[in-house]
Amino acid sequence: MPINQGIQDAIADAVTSTNVKVVAEAPAMAMGTLYQSLSHSTGIMFENAVNAQNQANIVAQAATTQGVMQIYSVDTITDAISVAQIIAANNPPN
């Protein structure tokens, strides 16, 4: 049974062109994957930066609130002590 040389050449050409296509596209695919990975990492970095800023703002607001409460409570405690002393002076113990 004779082998048809024309069919074998066509198959060899198809396989060769497919291999060349795959090898030629490999750098572009690698760069695409690299860019996607870089974009994803940058997105996560920005998410973490926003979260850190949010947490820092919460801590700053809490510290400000505590400071204001301490400032306002100084006079209140002094007034309460003065009122207690006045009441104690006007009402001698039995």
PDB file of C-alpha atoms in Angstrom:
ATOM      1  CA  MET A   1       0.000   0.000   0.000  1.00  0.00           C
ATOM      2  CA  PRO A   2       1.691   3.212  -1.072  1.00  0.00           C
ATOM      3  CA  ILE A   3       1.919   6.140   1.378  1.00  0.00           C
ATOM      4  CA  ASN A   4       0.593   9.420   0.041  1.00  0.00           C
ATOM      5  CA  GLN A   5       3.427  11.887   0.542  1.00  0.00           C
ATOM      6  CA  GLY A   6       1.170  14.923  -0.079  1.00  0.00           C
ATOM      7  CA  ILE A   7      -1.059  14.137   2.912  1.00  0.00           C
ATOM      8  CA  GLN A   8       1.926  13.648   5.215  1.00  0.00           C
ATOM      9  CA  ASP A   9       3.389  16.983   4.130  1.00  0.00           C
ATOM     10  CA  ALA A  10       0.077  18.743   4.811  1.00  0.00           C
ATOM     11  CA  ILE A  11      -0.125  17.219   8.285  1.00  0.00           C
ATOM     12  CA  ALA A  12       3.484  18.192   9.013  1.00  0.00           C
ATOM     13  CA  ASP A  13       2.812  21.749   7.828  1.00  0.00           C
ATOM     14  CA  ALA A  14      -0.306  22.013  10.022  1.00  0.00           C
ATOM     15  CA  VAL A  15       1.537  20.761  13.108  1.00  0.00           C
ATOM     16  CA  THR A  16       4.517  23.016  12.416  1.00  0.00           C
ATOM     17  CA  SER A  17       2.365  26.107  11.911  1.00  0.00           C
ATOM     18  CA  THR A  18       0.438  25.316  15.104  1.00  0.00           C
ATOM     19  CA  ASN A  19       3.659  24.943  17.074  1.00  0.00           C
ATOM     20  CA  VAL A  20       5.010  28.216  15.641  1.00  0.00           C
ATOM     21  CA  LYS A  21       1.741  29.968  16.541  1.00  0.00           C
ATOM     22  CA  VAL A  22       1.868  28.699  20.136  1.00  0.00           C
ATOM     23  CA  VAL A  23       5.526  29.642  20.537  1.00  0.00           C
ATOM     24  CA  ALA A  24       4.915  33.074  18.991  1.00  0.00           C
ATOM     25  CA  GLU A  25       1.964  33.814  21.306  1.00  0.00           C
ATOM     26  CA  ALA A  26       3.749  32.729  24.498  1.00  0.00           C
ATOM     27  CA  PRO A  27       5.464  36.074  25.256  1.00  0.00           C
ATOM     28  CA  ALA A  28       2.217  37.998  24.763  1.00  0.00           C
ATOM     29  CA  MET A  29       0.305  35.590  27.003  1.00  0.00           C
ATOM     30  CA  ALA A  30       3.032  35.815  29.647  1.00  0.00           C
ATOM     31  CA  MET A  31       2.941  39.616  29.592  1.00  0.00           C
ATOM     32  CA  GLY A  32      -0.859  39.579  29.794  1.00  0.00           C
ATOM     33  CA  THR A  33      -0.711  37.343  32.841  1.00  0.00           C
ATOM     34  CA  LEU A  34       1.960  39.557  34.382  1.00  0.00           C
ATOM     35  CA  TYR A  35      -0.135  42.699  33.826  1.00  0.00           C
ATOM     36  CA  GLN A  36      -3.218  41.052  35.341  1.00  0.00           C
ATOM     37  CA  SER A  37      -1.238  39.951  38.383  1.00  0.00           C
ATOM     38  CA  LEU A  38       0.264  43.416  38.775  1.00  0.00           C
ATOM     39  CA  SER A  39      -3.151  45.070  38.486  1.00  0.00           C
ATOM     40  CA  HIS A  40      -4.642  42.728  41.065  1.00  0.00           C
ATOM     41  CA  SER A  41      -1.786  43.324  43.499  1.00  0.00           C
ATOM     42  CA  THR A  42      -2.087  47.096  43.043  1.00  0.00           C
ATOM     43  CA  GLY A  43      -5.833  46.918  43.677  1.00  0.00           C
ATOM     44  CA  ILE A  44      -5.304  45.009  46.919  1.00  0.00           C
ATOM     45  CA  MET A  45      -2.625  47.521  47.933  1.00  0.00           C
ATOM     46  CA  PHE A  46      -5.069  50.408  47.487  1.00  0.00           C
ATOM     47  CA  GLU A  47      -7.789  48.519  49.391  1.00  0.00           C
ATOM     48  CA  ASN A  48      -5.391  48.022  52.291  1.00  0.00           C
ATOM     49  CA  ALA A  49      -4.360  51.694  52.208  1.00  0.00           C
ATOM     50  CA  VAL A  50      -7.988  52.837  52.363  1.00  0.00           C
ATOM     51  CA  ASN A  51      -8.678  50.433  55.226  1.00  0.00           C
ATOM     52  CA  ALA A  52      -5.625  51.686  57.140  1.00  0.00           C
ATOM     53  CA  GLN A  53      -6.718  55.307  56.675  1.00  0.00           C
ATOM     54  CA  ASN A  54     -10.206  54.431  57.881  1.00  0.00           C
ATOM     55  CA  GLN A  55      -8.853  52.746  61.002  1.00  0.00           C
ATOM     56  CA  ALA A  56      -6.522  55.688  61.682  1.00  0.00           C
ATOM     57  CA  ASN A  57      -9.464  58.096  61.414  1.00  0.00           C
ATOM     58  CA  ILE A  58     -11.491  56.011  63.851  1.00  0.00           C
ATOM     59  CA  VAL A  59      -8.615  56.025  66.366  1.00  0.00           C
ATOM     60  CA  ALA A  60      -8.138  59.783  65.921  1.00  0.00           C
ATOM     61  CA  GLN A  61     -11.847  60.437  66.506  1.00  0.00           C
ATOM     62  CA  ALA A  62     -11.842  58.254  69.611  1.00  0.00           C
ATOM     63  CA  ALA A  63      -8.775  60.038  70.984  1.00  0.00           C
ATOM     64  CA  THR A  64     -10.340  63.438  70.277  1.00  0.00           C
ATOM     65  CA  THR A  65     -13.557  62.396  71.988  1.00  0.00           C
ATOM     66  CA  GLN A  66     -11.680  61.190  75.065  1.00  0.00           C
ATOM     67  CA  GLY A  67      -9.677  64.418  75.222  1.00  0.00           C
ATOM     68  CA  VAL A  68     -12.785  66.586  74.952  1.00  0.00           C
ATOM     69  CA  MET A  69     -14.544  64.497  77.600  1.00  0.00           C
ATOM     70  CA  GLN A  70     -11.595  64.976  79.951  1.00  0.00           C
ATOM     71  CA  ILE A  71     -11.530  68.715  79.314  1.00  0.00           C
ATOM     72  CA  TYR A  72     -15.252  69.022  80.034  1.00  0.00           C
ATOM     73  CA  SER A  73     -15.170  66.716  83.060  1.00  0.00           C
ATOM     74  CA  VAL A  74     -12.547  68.765  84.964  1.00  0.00           C
ATOM     75  CA  ASP A  75     -14.991  71.541  85.847  1.00  0.00           C
ATOM     76  CA  THR A  76     -17.810  69.084  86.463  1.00  0.00           C
ATOM     77  CA  ILE A  77     -15.805  67.120  89.013  1.00  0.00           C
ATOM     78  CA  THR A  78     -14.664  70.321  90.714  1.00  0.00           C
ATOM     79  CA  ASP A  79     -18.269  71.569  90.855  1.00  0.00           C
ATOM     80  CA  ALA A  80     -19.472  68.242  92.225  1.00  0.00           C
ATOM     81  CA  ILE A  81     -16.825  68.273  94.959  1.00  0.00           C
ATOM     82  CA  SER A  82     -17.697  71.882  95.852  1.00  0.00           C
ATOM     83  CA  VAL A  83     -21.430  71.093  96.032  1.00  0.00           C
ATOM     84  CA  ALA A  84     -20.735  68.058  98.199  1.00  0.00           C
ATOM     85  CA  GLN A  85     -18.615  70.158 100.578  1.00  0.00           C
ATOM     86  CA  ILE A  86     -21.331  72.838 100.803  1.00  0.00           C
ATOM     87  CA  ILE A  87     -23.998  70.224 101.500  1.00  0.00           C
ATOM     88  CA  ALA A  88     -21.775  68.588 104.117  1.00  0.00           C
ATOM     89  CA  ALA A  89     -21.088  71.939 105.800  1.00  0.00           C
ATOM     90  CA  ASN A  90     -24.800  72.838 105.961  1.00  0.00           C
ATOM     91  CA  ASN A  91     -25.891  69.444 107.243  1.00  0.00           C
ATOM     92  CA  PRO A  92     -23.798  68.435 110.268  1.00  0.00           C
ATOM     93  CA  PRO A  93     -23.741  64.692 111.010  1.00  0.00           C
ATOM     94  CA  ASN A  94     -26.083  63.430 113.736  1.00  0.00           C
TER      95      ASN A  94
END
